Amino acid sequence: MNALNILDYSFIFGYLLLTLFIGLWFSKRASENVGEFFLSGRKLPWWIAGTGMVATTFAADTPLAVTGFVAKHGIAGNWVWWTFVSGGMLTVFFFARLWRRAEILTDLEFIELRYSGKAARFLRGFKAIYFGLFINAVIIGWVNLAMFKIISIMMPELNPQLTIIALVLLTTFYSGLSGLWGVSITDAVQFVIAIVGCVILAVLAVQSPAVVDAGGLQAALPPWMFDFFPAINSTGQNGAGAFALPFASFAAMAFVQWWASWYPGSEPGGGGYIAQRMMSAKDEKHSLLATLWFTVAHYCLRPWPWIIVALASLVMFPDLPVGQKEDGFVYVMRDVLPPGLKGLLIAAFLAAYMSTLSTHLNWGTSYLINDFYKRFIKTDGDARHYVRVSKLTTALTAAFALYITFFVLSTITGAWEFLIQCGAGTGFVLILRWFWWRLNAWSEITSMVAPFLAYGYLSLFTDIVFPSSIFIIVAFTIASTLAVTFLTKPSDRAHLEAFYRTTRVGGILWQPVAKNLPEVEGDTGFFRLFLDWALGIIMVYSILFGTGRILFGDPLQGSLFILAGALAGILIFMDLNRRGWSNLN
């Protein structure tokens, strides 16, 4: 019943051959220099750069993690990542053009552009190893873990460990061969395959006998599971022991987490592979549009197929243990897909998986080479030397990530929550380092260390857990950061002036520096940017909830939501056109 046939394997191998072909096609261009290898020569159009962002965040782990959130807290459980809309729109209107304007290869290079002294050098080197190798390996590890579960359930005839190793080797080969050009083009193809596959799965899931016999999803599950927002006093419980999302937890995520917590793909102020794609865009206009397209697609196009399948899994497999609820997504794939479509959906998840893996390998390697090896070990190598070392480092990073996958990680949602808490409060510096001259490298170092100290204390000596822990960790981190900031010296004045000339960031908090640079025209119009930011948030949430209302049988309210979102989008583009795309300040 569940065995794959020739048609299934045709889809799978056809997809794998396509990705290999793209890698070979772009291999010559990527070998020219590290600028081509890591930033595609800064020539990506907005739709490729933006689609690459959303394809990377559409990993094999994400639908499974969403299934875990829905099983635990209903649809409202998705606020653990929906709250990042506000931070994403902040990146669109305040930071996208600044990242492109900085003309740097990685976001870690920004550290020595912004700060001066030994602390800045230490911070850049430390973050290159910490994020490029260790955190990157954890992220790749949980993506591998998700694919491991999919293979174990969908393709039991295969050895899942050997299959994961083979997929990592293939992805390492084409990403190391083609650089960001190949990664970006395959991302665009992979995103289309993945989203189409998940829509097909959602349609088949709601038509499954178990769901139909129960009278549909809304008849089979408790009403609170379909609430988009948590009740102030949430006490609802289903048979598996899952509770509606408490309002205090929602408040922590909605009002604090989006700007305060570092999380890959949702860094406050942009960063990581999101910054990499912004810096690879043709110009500031394409950088802004790429990030806007990413934010809309990330929150409006992707979630509902996953949520519908997650709800269906609770109806079809109500007896799954709590710790295995996230696996319900894969069990739905196994049981509802006919021959042929099984292969298509597996190819879709391979696309999502390999897109994320290839981007993280390229991004992590860019840190290790540009911000550690080239900066501190071999500073005088030629272009081809650094490209060769980049390819070797890509392979070593992949090998380390495999170790993390098989010997360290156990659950996906647990890894998400750990990262969010250990980055809580860091966003305060990641945002303000652009707009406040007084912050220095010690400020950023403190903002990285303090969350670990607070998280460790709460874990060992209290019963406070995520997301309520966010309030305490953020407060401690910000207080520690401000104390260190004022107890240490600012960056050198000449260094700050050079940064201001390069970025023209503007704003009242740069006045002590800007007053000495009357020839530099800094950015203005921040009030209009805040209006665009607010309209962007309205646009995304309106389209998101409008789509959900329509899917769950309320077309009138859903249409009104979508109309409001469309109006907000029109107002944004009217404002940007009025100011002119070459003058977005």
Coordinates of C-alpha atoms in Angstrom, one line a residue:
M1 CA 0.0 0.0 0.0
N2 CA 2.7 2.5 1.0
A3 CA 5.5 1.3 -1.4
L4 CA 6.7 3.7 -4.0
N5 CA 6.3 2.8 -7.7
I6 CA 8.3 3.6 -10.8
L7 CA 6.3 6.9 -11.3
D8 CA 7.2 8.0 -7.7
Y9 CA 10.9 7.3 -8.2
S10 CA 10.8 9.1 -11.6
F11 CA 9.6 12.3 -9.9
I12 CA 12.3 12.0 -7.2
F13 CA 15.2 11.2 -9.5
G14 CA 14.1 13.8 -12.1
Y15 CA 14.2 16.5 -9.4
L16 CA 17.6 15.4 -8.2
L17 CA 19.0 15.5 -11.7
L18 CA 17.5 18.9 -12.3
T19 CA 19.3 20.4 -9.2
L20 CA 22.6 18.7 -10.3
F21 CA 22.2 20.2 -13.8
I22 CA 21.7 23.7 -12.4
G23 CA 24.8 23.3 -10.2
L24 CA 26.9 22.3 -13.1
W25 CA 25.5 25.2 -15.3
F26 CA 26.6 27.9 -12.8
S27 CA 29.9 26.3 -11.7
K28 CA 32.2 28.3 -13.9
R29 CA 30.7 31.7 -12.9
A30 CA 30.9 30.8 -9.1
S31 CA 34.6 29.9 -9.4
E32 CA 35.6 33.4 -10.5
N33 CA 35.9 35.0 -7.1
V34 CA 34.3 35.0 -3.6
G35 CA 32.0 37.8 -4.7
E36 CA 30.4 35.6 -7.3
F37 CA 30.5 32.5 -5.0
F38 CA 28.8 34.2 -2.0
L39 CA 26.9 37.1 -3.5
S40 CA 26.2 36.2 -7.2
G41 CA 28.2 39.3 -8.2
R42 CA 25.5 41.5 -6.6
K43 CA 23.3 41.0 -9.7
L44 CA 20.3 39.1 -8.4
P45 CA 16.8 40.6 -9.4
W46 CA 14.4 41.0 -6.5
W47 CA 12.2 38.1 -7.4
I48 CA 15.1 35.6 -7.4
A49 CA 16.6 37.0 -4.2
G50 CA 13.3 37.2 -2.4
T51 CA 12.2 33.7 -3.6
G52 CA 15.5 32.4 -2.4
M53 CA 14.8 33.8 1.1
V54 CA 11.4 32.2 1.4
A55 CA 12.6 28.9 -0.2
T56 CA 15.3 28.7 2.5
T57 CA 12.8 29.2 5.3
F58 CA 10.5 26.6 3.7
A59 CA 12.6 23.7 5.1
A60 CA 11.5 20.1 5.6
D61 CA 11.4 20.8 9.3
T62 CA 9.0 23.8 9.1
P63 CA 5.7 21.9 8.3
L64 CA 6.6 19.4 11.0
A65 CA 7.3 22.1 13.6
V66 CA 4.0 23.9 12.6
T67 CA 2.2 20.6 13.2
G68 CA 3.7 20.4 16.7
F69 CA 2.6 24.0 17.4
V70 CA -1.0 23.3 16.2
A71 CA -1.2 20.0 18.1
K72 CA -0.2 21.8 21.3
H73 CA -2.0 25.2 21.0
G74 CA -4.3 25.1 17.9
I75 CA -3.9 27.5 15.1
A76 CA -3.0 30.3 17.6
G77 CA 0.2 28.3 18.4
N78 CA 1.7 29.7 15.1
W79 CA 2.1 33.1 16.8
V80 CA 5.5 31.8 17.9
W81 CA 6.6 32.7 14.4
W82 CA 3.8 34.9 13.1
T83 CA 4.9 37.6 15.5
F84 CA 8.1 38.1 13.4
V85 CA 6.0 39.9 10.8
S86 CA 6.7 43.2 12.6
G87 CA 10.4 42.6 12.5
G88 CA 10.3 41.4 8.9
M89 CA 8.6 44.7 7.8
L90 CA 11.1 46.6 9.9
T91 CA 13.8 45.0 7.8
V92 CA 12.0 45.8 4.6
F93 CA 11.6 49.6 5.1
F94 CA 14.5 50.5 7.4
F95 CA 17.4 48.0 6.8
A96 CA 17.2 46.4 3.3
R97 CA 18.6 49.4 1.5
L98 CA 21.2 50.0 4.2
W99 CA 22.6 46.4 3.9
R100 CA 22.9 46.9 0.1
R101 CA 24.4 50.3 0.5
A102 CA 27.1 49.0 2.9
E103 CA 28.8 47.1 0.1
I104 CA 30.0 44.3 2.3
L105 CA 30.3 40.6 1.6
T106 CA 28.7 39.3 4.8
D107 CA 26.7 40.8 7.6
L108 CA 29.6 40.0 10.0
E109 CA 31.8 42.3 8.0
F110 CA 29.5 45.0 9.2
I111 CA 30.9 44.6 12.7
E112 CA 34.3 46.1 11.8
L113 CA 32.6 48.7 9.6
R114 CA 30.5 49.9 12.5
Y115 CA 32.8 49.2 15.5
S116 CA 36.5 49.8 16.1
G117 CA 39.2 48.2 18.3
K118 CA 40.2 44.7 19.4
A119 CA 36.7 44.0 20.7
A120 CA 35.3 44.4 17.2
R121 CA 37.9 42.1 15.8
F122 CA 37.2 39.5 18.5
L123 CA 33.4 39.8 17.9
R124 CA 33.7 39.3 14.2
G125 CA 35.9 36.3 14.5
F126 CA 33.9 34.8 17.3
K127 CA 30.5 35.2 15.5
A128 CA 32.0 33.7 12.4
I129 CA 32.8 30.5 14.2
Y130 CA 29.8 30.5 16.5
F131 CA 27.2 31.2 13.8
G132 CA 28.9 29.9 10.8
L133 CA 29.8 26.5 12.3
F134 CA 28.0 25.7 15.5
I135 CA 24.6 27.5 15.2
N136 CA 24.6 26.7 11.5
A137 CA 25.2 23.1 12.2
V138 CA 22.3 23.0 14.7
I139 CA 20.0 24.5 12.1
I140 CA 21.1 22.1 9.4
G141 CA 20.8 19.3 12.0
W142 CA 17.2 19.9 12.7
V143 CA 16.5 20.2 9.0
N144 CA 18.2 16.8 8.5
L145 CA 16.2 15.4 11.4
A146 CA 12.9 16.4 9.7
M147 CA 14.0 14.8 6.5
F148 CA 15.1 11.7 8.4
K149 CA 11.6 11.4 9.8
I150 CA 10.0 11.8 6.3
I151 CA 12.3 9.2 4.8
S152 CA 11.7 6.7 7.7
I153 CA 7.9 6.9 7.3
M154 CA 7.5 7.5 3.6
M155 CA 10.4 5.2 2.3
P156 CA 10.9 2.5 4.9
E157 CA 12.6 0.3 2.4
L158 CA 15.6 2.7 2.5
N159 CA 18.2 3.2 5.2
P160 CA 17.4 6.7 6.5
Q161 CA 20.9 7.4 7.8
L162 CA 22.5 6.5 4.5
T163 CA 19.9 8.4 2.5
I164 CA 20.4 11.6 4.6
I165 CA 24.2 11.3 4.1
A166 CA 23.7 10.8 0.3
L167 CA 21.4 13.9 0.1
V168 CA 23.9 16.0 2.1
L169 CA 26.7 14.9 -0.2
L170 CA 24.7 15.8 -3.3
T171 CA 23.6 19.2 -1.9
T172 CA 27.2 19.9 -0.7
F173 CA 28.4 19.1 -4.2
Y174 CA 26.1 21.4 -6.1
S175 CA 26.2 24.2 -3.6
G176 CA 30.0 24.1 -3.4
L177 CA 30.1 23.9 -7.2
S178 CA 27.8 26.7 -8.1
G179 CA 27.9 29.2 -5.3
L180 CA 25.0 31.6 -4.6
W181 CA 24.0 31.7 -8.3
G182 CA 23.2 28.0 -8.4
V183 CA 21.7 28.1 -4.9
S184 CA 19.4 31.0 -5.8
I185 CA 18.2 29.5 -9.1
T186 CA 17.5 26.1 -7.5
D187 CA 15.8 27.8 -4.6
A188 CA 13.3 29.4 -7.1
V189 CA 12.6 26.0 -8.7
Q190 CA 12.4 24.3 -5.3
F191 CA 10.0 26.8 -3.9
V192 CA 7.5 26.2 -6.7
I193 CA 7.7 22.4 -6.3
A194 CA 7.4 22.6 -2.5
I195 CA 4.4 24.9 -2.4
V196 CA 2.5 23.1 -5.1
G197 CA 3.1 19.8 -3.3
C198 CA 1.8 21.0 0.0
V199 CA -1.3 22.5 -1.5
I200 CA -2.1 19.1 -3.2
L201 CA -1.5 17.4 0.2
A202 CA -3.8 19.7 2.0
V203 CA -6.6 19.1 -0.5
L204 CA -6.3 15.4 -0.2
A205 CA -6.0 15.5 3.6
V206 CA -9.4 17.2 4.0
Q207 CA -10.9 14.6 1.6
S208 CA -9.5 11.6 3.5
P209 CA -12.1 9.1 4.8
A210 CA -11.2 9.8 8.4
V211 CA -11.8 13.6 8.1
V212 CA -15.0 13.2 5.9
D213 CA -16.5 10.5 8.3
A214 CA -15.9 12.9 11.2
G215 CA -17.9 15.6 9.5
G216 CA -14.9 17.8 8.6
L217 CA -12.1 19.3 10.6
Q218 CA -14.3 21.8 12.5
A219 CA -16.7 19.2 13.6
A220 CA -14.0 16.8 14.7
L221 CA -11.8 19.1 16.7
P222 CA -12.5 21.5 19.7
P223 CA -13.5 25.0 18.6
W224 CA -10.6 26.7 20.3
M225 CA -8.2 25.0 18.0
F226 CA -9.5 27.2 15.1
D227 CA -9.1 30.5 17.0
F228 CA -6.5 32.8 15.3
F229 CA -5.9 34.6 18.6
P230 CA -5.7 33.1 22.1
A231 CA -8.4 33.7 24.7
I232 CA -7.4 35.8 27.7
N233 CA -8.2 32.8 30.0
S234 CA -7.3 29.8 27.9
T235 CA -8.3 26.5 29.6
G236 CA -9.4 24.4 26.7
Q237 CA -7.9 21.0 26.5
N238 CA -8.1 18.1 24.0
G239 CA -7.7 14.5 24.6
A240 CA -4.0 14.5 24.0
G241 CA -3.3 17.1 26.7
A242 CA -2.8 20.1 24.4
F243 CA -3.9 23.5 25.7
A244 CA -5.0 26.7 23.9
L245 CA -2.3 29.3 23.9
P246 CA -2.3 31.4 27.1
F247 CA -2.6 35.1 26.6
A248 CA 0.5 35.8 28.6
S249 CA 2.5 33.6 26.2
F250 CA 0.9 35.4 23.3
A251 CA 1.8 38.8 24.8
A252 CA 5.5 37.7 25.1
M253 CA 5.6 36.8 21.5
A254 CA 3.5 39.6 20.1
F255 CA 5.0 42.5 22.0
V256 CA 8.6 41.5 22.8
Q257 CA 9.9 38.5 20.8
W258 CA 9.6 40.0 17.3
W259 CA 12.1 42.8 18.0
A260 CA 14.1 41.4 20.9
S261 CA 15.0 37.8 19.8
W262 CA 17.5 36.6 17.3
Y263 CA 16.2 33.8 15.2
P264 CA 17.6 32.5 11.8
G265 CA 15.7 34.1 9.0
S266 CA 14.0 36.5 11.3
E267 CA 16.9 38.5 12.7
P268 CA 15.9 42.0 13.9
G269 CA 17.4 44.4 11.5
G270 CA 18.1 41.6 9.0
G271 CA 21.1 39.4 9.1
G272 CA 22.4 35.9 8.2
Y273 CA 21.3 34.5 4.9
I274 CA 18.5 37.2 4.7
A275 CA 21.2 39.9 4.7
Q276 CA 23.2 37.8 2.2
R277 CA 20.4 37.9 -0.3
M278 CA 19.8 41.6 0.3
M279 CA 23.4 42.3 -0.4
S280 CA 23.3 40.2 -3.5
A281 CA 20.5 42.2 -5.1
K282 CA 21.1 44.5 -8.1
D283 CA 20.5 47.7 -6.1
E284 CA 18.7 49.2 -3.2
K285 CA 15.3 49.0 -4.9
H286 CA 15.7 45.3 -5.7
S287 CA 16.9 44.7 -2.1
L288 CA 13.8 46.3 -0.7
L289 CA 11.4 44.5 -3.1
A290 CA 13.2 41.2 -2.5
T291 CA 12.7 41.5 1.3
L292 CA 9.1 42.7 0.8
W293 CA 8.3 39.7 -1.4
F294 CA 9.9 37.4 1.0
T295 CA 7.9 38.7 4.0
V296 CA 4.6 38.4 2.1
A297 CA 5.3 34.9 0.7
H298 CA 6.7 33.7 4.0
Y299 CA 3.6 34.5 6.0
C300 CA 0.8 34.6 3.4
L301 CA 1.5 31.8 0.9
R302 CA 3.0 29.0 3.0
P303 CA 1.2 28.6 6.3
W304 CA -2.3 27.4 5.5
P305 CA -1.5 24.2 3.6
W306 CA 0.7 23.2 6.6
I307 CA -2.0 24.1 9.1
I308 CA -4.7 22.2 7.3
V309 CA -2.6 19.1 7.1
A310 CA -1.6 19.5 10.8
L311 CA -5.3 19.7 11.8
A312 CA -6.1 16.7 9.6
S313 CA -3.3 14.7 11.3
L314 CA -5.0 15.3 14.7
V315 CA -8.2 13.7 13.3
M316 CA -6.5 10.9 11.5
F317 CA -4.0 10.0 14.2
P318 CA -5.4 11.1 17.5
D319 CA -3.4 8.5 19.5
L320 CA 0.0 9.7 18.6
P321 CA 2.1 10.4 21.7
V322 CA 2.5 14.1 22.5
G323 CA 6.2 14.0 21.7
Q324 CA 5.4 12.6 18.2
K325 CA 2.6 14.9 17.2
E326 CA 4.8 16.7 14.7
D327 CA 5.3 13.4 12.9
G328 CA 1.6 13.4 12.1
F329 CA 2.3 15.6 9.0
V330 CA 4.3 12.8 7.5
Y331 CA 1.8 10.1 8.4
V332 CA -0.8 12.1 6.5
M333 CA 1.5 12.1 3.5
R334 CA 1.9 8.3 3.8
D335 CA -1.8 7.5 4.0
V336 CA -3.6 10.0 1.7
L337 CA -1.3 10.2 -1.3
P338 CA -1.9 7.8 -4.2
P339 CA 1.0 6.3 -6.3
G340 CA 2.8 9.0 -8.3
L341 CA 1.8 11.8 -6.0
K342 CA 3.8 10.2 -3.2
G343 CA 6.9 10.7 -5.4
L344 CA 5.9 14.3 -6.2
L345 CA 5.4 15.1 -2.5
I346 CA 8.7 13.5 -1.5
A347 CA 10.3 15.5 -4.3
A348 CA 8.6 18.6 -2.9
F349 CA 10.1 18.0 0.6
L350 CA 13.5 17.2 -1.0
A351 CA 13.2 20.6 -2.7
A352 CA 12.4 22.3 0.6
Y353 CA 15.1 20.4 2.4
M354 CA 17.9 20.9 -0.1
S355 CA 17.0 24.6 -0.6
T356 CA 17.6 25.3 3.1
L357 CA 20.6 23.0 3.3
S358 CA 22.3 24.6 0.3
T359 CA 21.7 28.2 1.5
H360 CA 23.0 27.4 5.0
L361 CA 26.1 25.7 3.7
N362 CA 26.8 28.7 1.4
W363 CA 26.0 31.3 4.1
G364 CA 27.9 29.5 6.9
T365 CA 30.9 29.1 4.7
S366 CA 30.9 32.8 3.8
Y367 CA 31.3 33.5 7.5
L368 CA 34.1 31.0 8.0
I369 CA 36.0 32.2 5.0
N370 CA 35.4 35.9 4.8
D371 CA 35.2 36.7 8.5
F372 CA 37.6 34.2 10.0
Y373 CA 40.0 32.5 7.5
K374 CA 40.6 35.5 5.2
R375 CA 40.5 38.0 8.0
F376 CA 42.7 36.3 10.6
I377 CA 44.6 33.3 9.0
K378 CA 45.5 34.0 5.4
T379 CA 45.0 37.6 4.4
D380 CA 46.9 37.6 1.1
G381 CA 45.5 34.7 -0.9
D382 CA 44.3 35.1 -4.5
A383 CA 40.6 34.8 -5.6
R384 CA 40.9 31.2 -6.7
H385 CA 42.6 30.1 -3.4
Y386 CA 39.6 31.4 -1.4
V387 CA 37.1 29.8 -3.7
R388 CA 39.0 26.4 -3.3
V389 CA 39.0 26.8 0.5
S390 CA 35.3 27.8 0.4
K391 CA 34.4 24.5 -1.3
L392 CA 36.4 22.5 1.2
T393 CA 34.9 24.4 4.1
T394 CA 31.4 23.7 2.7
A395 CA 32.1 20.0 2.9
L396 CA 33.5 20.2 6.4
T397 CA 30.5 22.1 7.6
A398 CA 28.2 19.5 6.1
A399 CA 30.0 16.7 7.9
F400 CA 29.8 18.5 11.3
A401 CA 26.1 19.1 10.7
L402 CA 25.6 15.3 10.1
Y403 CA 27.2 14.7 13.5
I404 CA 24.8 17.1 15.2
T405 CA 21.9 15.4 13.4
F406 CA 22.6 11.9 14.5
F407 CA 24.1 12.4 18.0
V408 CA 22.8 15.6 19.5
L409 CA 19.3 16.7 18.4
S410 CA 16.0 15.0 19.3
T411 CA 13.1 17.3 18.6
I412 CA 12.5 20.2 16.1
T413 CA 10.3 22.4 18.1
G414 CA 12.6 22.1 21.1
A415 CA 15.5 23.4 19.0
W416 CA 13.3 26.4 17.8
E417 CA 12.5 27.4 21.4
F418 CA 16.1 27.0 22.6
L419 CA 17.4 29.3 19.9
I420 CA 14.7 32.0 20.5
Q421 CA 15.4 32.1 24.2
C422 CA 19.2 32.1 23.8
G423 CA 18.9 35.1 21.4
A424 CA 16.3 37.0 23.5
G425 CA 17.4 40.6 23.9
T426 CA 20.0 40.5 21.2
G427 CA 17.7 42.2 18.8
F428 CA 17.9 45.4 20.9
V429 CA 21.5 45.8 19.7
L430 CA 21.0 44.4 16.2
I431 CA 18.5 47.2 15.5
L432 CA 20.0 50.1 17.4
R433 CA 23.6 49.5 16.2
W434 CA 22.5 51.1 12.9
F435 CA 20.8 54.1 14.5
W436 CA 22.7 54.9 17.7
W437 CA 26.3 56.0 17.6
R438 CA 27.0 55.2 21.3
L439 CA 26.7 51.4 21.0
N440 CA 30.1 49.6 20.7
A441 CA 31.4 46.1 20.2
W442 CA 31.2 45.4 23.9
S443 CA 27.5 46.2 23.8
E444 CA 26.9 43.5 21.2
I445 CA 29.1 41.0 23.0
T446 CA 27.1 41.5 26.2
S447 CA 23.8 41.1 24.3
M448 CA 25.0 37.7 23.1
V449 CA 26.3 36.5 26.5
A450 CA 23.5 37.8 28.8
P451 CA 20.6 35.6 27.3
F452 CA 22.6 32.4 27.9
L453 CA 23.2 33.4 31.5
A454 CA 19.5 34.3 32.1
Y455 CA 18.3 31.2 30.2
G456 CA 20.6 29.0 32.3
Y457 CA 19.4 30.5 35.6
L458 CA 15.7 30.1 34.6
S459 CA 16.2 26.5 33.5
L460 CA 18.1 25.4 36.5
F461 CA 16.5 27.3 39.4
T462 CA 12.9 28.2 38.3
D463 CA 9.8 26.7 36.7
I464 CA 9.5 29.6 34.2
V465 CA 9.4 28.3 30.7
F466 CA 9.1 29.5 27.1
P467 CA 7.5 31.9 26.1
S468 CA 6.9 33.5 29.4
S469 CA 10.7 33.4 30.0
I470 CA 11.1 35.9 27.2
F471 CA 10.1 38.8 29.4
I472 CA 12.8 38.1 32.0
I473 CA 15.6 37.2 29.6
V474 CA 15.0 40.3 27.4
A475 CA 14.9 42.6 30.5
F476 CA 18.1 41.2 31.9
T477 CA 19.9 41.4 28.5
I478 CA 18.9 45.0 27.8
A479 CA 19.8 46.1 31.3
S480 CA 23.2 44.4 31.0
T481 CA 23.9 45.8 27.5
L482 CA 23.1 49.4 28.5
A483 CA 25.3 49.1 31.6
V484 CA 28.2 47.8 29.6
T485 CA 27.7 50.4 26.9
F486 CA 28.0 53.3 29.3
L487 CA 30.9 51.7 31.2
T488 CA 33.0 51.3 28.1
K489 CA 34.3 53.8 25.5
P490 CA 32.5 54.3 22.2
S491 CA 34.1 53.5 18.9
D492 CA 36.7 55.9 17.6
R493 CA 35.3 59.1 16.2
A494 CA 37.0 58.7 12.9
H495 CA 35.7 55.2 12.6
L496 CA 32.1 56.3 13.3
E497 CA 32.4 59.1 10.7
A498 CA 33.6 56.6 8.1
F499 CA 30.6 54.4 8.8
Y500 CA 28.2 57.4 8.6
R501 CA 29.7 58.4 5.2
T502 CA 29.2 54.9 3.9
T503 CA 25.7 54.2 5.1
R504 CA 24.2 57.7 5.3
V505 CA 21.9 56.2 7.9
G506 CA 20.7 59.5 9.3
G507 CA 18.5 59.9 12.4
I508 CA 18.7 62.0 15.6
L509 CA 20.8 59.5 17.5
W510 CA 23.7 60.1 15.0
Q511 CA 23.6 63.9 15.5
P512 CA 26.9 64.0 17.6
V513 CA 28.7 62.4 14.6
A514 CA 26.6 63.9 11.7
K515 CA 27.2 67.5 12.9
N516 CA 30.9 67.1 11.9
L517 CA 29.9 65.9 8.4
P518 CA 27.8 68.6 6.8
E519 CA 28.7 67.4 3.4
V520 CA 27.0 64.0 4.0
E521 CA 23.2 63.9 3.3
G522 CA 21.8 61.4 5.8
D523 CA 18.5 59.6 5.4
T524 CA 15.3 61.4 6.4
G525 CA 11.6 60.7 6.2
F526 CA 11.5 58.2 9.0
F527 CA 7.9 59.1 9.9
R528 CA 6.8 57.9 6.4
L529 CA 8.9 54.8 6.8
F530 CA 7.1 54.0 10.0
L531 CA 3.7 54.5 8.2
D532 CA 4.9 52.1 5.5
W533 CA 6.0 49.7 8.2
A534 CA 2.6 49.8 9.9
L535 CA 0.8 49.4 6.5
G536 CA 3.1 46.4 5.7
I537 CA 2.1 44.7 9.0
I538 CA -1.6 45.3 8.2
M539 CA -1.2 44.0 4.7
V540 CA 0.4 40.7 5.7
Y541 CA -1.9 39.9 8.7
S542 CA -5.0 40.9 6.7
I543 CA -4.1 38.6 3.8
L544 CA -3.0 35.8 6.2
F545 CA -6.2 35.9 8.3
G546 CA -8.4 36.6 5.3
T547 CA -7.2 33.5 3.5
G548 CA -7.8 31.5 6.7
R549 CA -11.4 32.8 7.1
I550 CA -12.2 31.8 3.5
L551 CA -10.7 28.3 4.0
F552 CA -12.7 27.8 7.2
G553 CA -16.1 28.8 5.7
D554 CA -16.4 32.6 6.2
P555 CA -15.9 34.1 2.7
L556 CA -17.4 37.5 3.6
Q557 CA -15.1 38.3 6.5
G558 CA -12.2 36.7 4.6
S559 CA -12.8 38.9 1.6
L560 CA -12.9 42.0 3.8
F561 CA -9.6 41.1 5.3
I562 CA -8.0 40.5 1.9
L563 CA -9.5 43.8 0.7
A564 CA -7.9 45.6 3.6
G565 CA -4.6 44.0 2.9
A566 CA -4.7 44.9 -0.8
L567 CA -5.5 48.6 0.1
A568 CA -2.5 48.7 2.5
G569 CA -0.3 47.3 -0.3
I570 CA -1.5 49.9 -2.7
L571 CA -0.8 52.7 -0.3
I572 CA 2.7 51.4 0.3
F573 CA 3.5 51.4 -3.4
M574 CA 1.9 54.8 -3.9
D575 CA 4.2 56.2 -1.3
L576 CA 7.4 54.5 -2.7
N577 CA 6.5 55.6 -6.2
R578 CA 5.9 59.2 -5.0
R579 CA 9.3 59.4 -3.4
G580 CA 11.0 57.7 -6.2
W581 CA 12.8 54.3 -6.0
S582 CA 16.2 55.9 -6.2
N583 CA 15.5 58.2 -3.3
L584 CA 13.9 55.9 -0.6
N585 CA 15.1 58.1 2.3

